[in-house]
Coordinates of N, CA and C in Angstrom, one line a residue:
X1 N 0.8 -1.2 0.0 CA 0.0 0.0 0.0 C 0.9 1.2 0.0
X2 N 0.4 2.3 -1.1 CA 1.3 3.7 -1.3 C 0.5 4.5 0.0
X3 N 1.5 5.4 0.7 CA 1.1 6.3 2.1 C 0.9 7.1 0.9
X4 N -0.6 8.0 0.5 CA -0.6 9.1 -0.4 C 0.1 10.3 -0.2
X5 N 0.6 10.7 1.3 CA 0.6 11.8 1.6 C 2.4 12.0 1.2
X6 N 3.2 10.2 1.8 CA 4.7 10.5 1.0 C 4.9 10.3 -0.4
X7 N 4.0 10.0 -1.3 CA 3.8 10.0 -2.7 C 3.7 11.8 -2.9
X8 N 3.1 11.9 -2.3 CA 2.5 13.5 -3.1 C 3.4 14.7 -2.3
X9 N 4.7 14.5 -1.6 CA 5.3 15.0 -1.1 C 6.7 14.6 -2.2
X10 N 6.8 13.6 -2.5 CA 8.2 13.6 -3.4 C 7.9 13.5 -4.8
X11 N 6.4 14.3 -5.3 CA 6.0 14.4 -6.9 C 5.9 15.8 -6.8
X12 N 6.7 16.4 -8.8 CA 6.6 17.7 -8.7 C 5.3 18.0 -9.2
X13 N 4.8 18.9 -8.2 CA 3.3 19.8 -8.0 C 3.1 20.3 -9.3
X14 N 4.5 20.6 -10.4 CA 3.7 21.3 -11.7 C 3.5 20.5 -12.6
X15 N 3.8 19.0 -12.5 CA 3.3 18.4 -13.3 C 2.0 17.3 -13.0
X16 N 1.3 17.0 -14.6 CA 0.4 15.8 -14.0 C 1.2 14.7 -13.6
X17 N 0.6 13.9 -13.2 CA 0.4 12.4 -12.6 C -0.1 11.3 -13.2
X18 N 0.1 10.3 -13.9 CA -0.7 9.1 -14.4 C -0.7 7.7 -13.7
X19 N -1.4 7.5 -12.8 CA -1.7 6.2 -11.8 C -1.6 4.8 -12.7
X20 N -1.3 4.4 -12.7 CA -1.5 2.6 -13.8 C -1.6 1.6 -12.3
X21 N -1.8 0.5 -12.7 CA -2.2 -0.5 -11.9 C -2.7 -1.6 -13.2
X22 N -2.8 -3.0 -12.7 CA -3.5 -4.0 -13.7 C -4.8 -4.1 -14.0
X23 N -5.6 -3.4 -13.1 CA -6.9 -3.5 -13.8 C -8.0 -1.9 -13.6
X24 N -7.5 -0.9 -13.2 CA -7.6 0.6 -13.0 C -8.0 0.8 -11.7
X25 N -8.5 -0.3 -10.9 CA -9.4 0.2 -9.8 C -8.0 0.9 -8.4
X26 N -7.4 -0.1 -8.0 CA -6.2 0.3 -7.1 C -5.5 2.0 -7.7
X27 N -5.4 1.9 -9.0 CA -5.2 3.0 -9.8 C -5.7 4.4 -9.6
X28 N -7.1 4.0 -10.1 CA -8.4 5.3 -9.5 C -8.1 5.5 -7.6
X29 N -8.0 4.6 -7.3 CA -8.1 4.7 -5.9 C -6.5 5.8 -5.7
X30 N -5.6 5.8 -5.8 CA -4.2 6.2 -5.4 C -4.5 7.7 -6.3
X31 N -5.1 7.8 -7.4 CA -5.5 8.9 -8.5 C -6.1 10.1 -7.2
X32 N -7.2 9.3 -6.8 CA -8.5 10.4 -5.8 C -7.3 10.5 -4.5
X33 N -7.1 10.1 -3.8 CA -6.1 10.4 -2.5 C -5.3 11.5 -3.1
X34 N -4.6 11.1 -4.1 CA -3.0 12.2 -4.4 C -3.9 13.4 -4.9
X35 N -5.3 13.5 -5.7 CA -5.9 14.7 -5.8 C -6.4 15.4 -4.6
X36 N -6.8 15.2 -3.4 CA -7.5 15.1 -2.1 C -6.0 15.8 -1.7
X37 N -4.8 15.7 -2.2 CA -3.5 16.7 -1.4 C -3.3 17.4 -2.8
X38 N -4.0 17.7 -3.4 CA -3.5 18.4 -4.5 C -2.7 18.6 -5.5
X39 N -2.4 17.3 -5.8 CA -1.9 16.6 -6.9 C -3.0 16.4 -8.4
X40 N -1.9 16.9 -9.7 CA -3.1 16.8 -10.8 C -3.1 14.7 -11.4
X41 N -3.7 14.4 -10.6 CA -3.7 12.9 -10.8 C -4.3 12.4 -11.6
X42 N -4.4 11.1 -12.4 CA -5.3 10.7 -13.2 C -4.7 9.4 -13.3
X43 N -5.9 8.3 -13.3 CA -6.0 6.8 -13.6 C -6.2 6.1 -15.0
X44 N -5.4 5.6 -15.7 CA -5.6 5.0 -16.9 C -6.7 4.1 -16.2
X45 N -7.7 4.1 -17.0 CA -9.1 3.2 -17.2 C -8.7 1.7 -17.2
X46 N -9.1 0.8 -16.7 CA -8.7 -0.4 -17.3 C -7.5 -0.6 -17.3
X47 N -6.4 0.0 -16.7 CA -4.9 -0.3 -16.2 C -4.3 -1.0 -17.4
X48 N -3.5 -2.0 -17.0 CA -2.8 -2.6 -18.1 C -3.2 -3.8 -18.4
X49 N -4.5 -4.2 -18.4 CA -5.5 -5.2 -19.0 C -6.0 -4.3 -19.9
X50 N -6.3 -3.3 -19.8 CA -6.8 -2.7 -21.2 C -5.7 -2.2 -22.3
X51 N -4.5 -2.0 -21.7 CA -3.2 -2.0 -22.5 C -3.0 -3.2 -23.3
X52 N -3.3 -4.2 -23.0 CA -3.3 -5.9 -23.3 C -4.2 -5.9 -24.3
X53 N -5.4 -5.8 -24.1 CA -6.1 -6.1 -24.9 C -6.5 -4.8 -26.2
X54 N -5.4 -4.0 -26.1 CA -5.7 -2.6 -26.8 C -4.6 -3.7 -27.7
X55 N -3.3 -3.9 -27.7 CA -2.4 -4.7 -28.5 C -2.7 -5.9 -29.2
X56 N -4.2 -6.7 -29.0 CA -4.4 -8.0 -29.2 C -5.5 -7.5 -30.0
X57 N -5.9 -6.3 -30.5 CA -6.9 -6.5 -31.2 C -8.5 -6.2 -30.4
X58 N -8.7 -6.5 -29.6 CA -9.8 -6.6 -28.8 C -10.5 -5.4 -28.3
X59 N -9.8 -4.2 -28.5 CA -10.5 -3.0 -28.6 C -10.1 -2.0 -29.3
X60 N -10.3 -1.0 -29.9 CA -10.6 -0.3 -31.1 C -10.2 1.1 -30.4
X61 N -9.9 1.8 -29.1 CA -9.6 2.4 -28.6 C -8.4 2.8 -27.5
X62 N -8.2 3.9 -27.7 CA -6.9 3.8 -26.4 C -7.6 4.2 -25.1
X63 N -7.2 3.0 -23.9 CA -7.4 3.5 -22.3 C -7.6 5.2 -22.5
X64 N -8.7 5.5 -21.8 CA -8.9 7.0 -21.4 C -8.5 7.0 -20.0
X65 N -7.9 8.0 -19.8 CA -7.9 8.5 -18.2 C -9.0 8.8 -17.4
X66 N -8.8 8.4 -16.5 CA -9.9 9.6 -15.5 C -9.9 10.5 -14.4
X67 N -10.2 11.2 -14.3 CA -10.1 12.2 -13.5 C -10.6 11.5 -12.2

């Protein structure tokens, strides 16, 4: 488990943030904490199962982020 508060203490504040994880949810979850200290955060959708299956054919679209 990431402590959000030492995460968002050693990331630079002027840049965004992109959370990944294997299936987006842990992802989103770490995304909303690091925004909640004011970090510009964001979770690839579908983590890297949607990266997987973006390569294999199986979806027609790139992972969206989310806010």
């Amino acid at each position: 488990r990431v402590d959000a508060a030492a995460a968002a203490g050693a990331l630079d504040l002027g840049r965004p943030v992109l959370t990944l994880c294997a299936a987006g949810v842990r992802s989103r979850r770490a995304a909303e904490r690091l925004r909640a200290r004011g970090v510009a955060a964001r979770s690839l959708a579908g983590g890297m199962r949607a990266i997987g299956e973006e390569r294999e054919g199986r979806d027609h679209g790139f992972p969206r982020a989310r806010e």
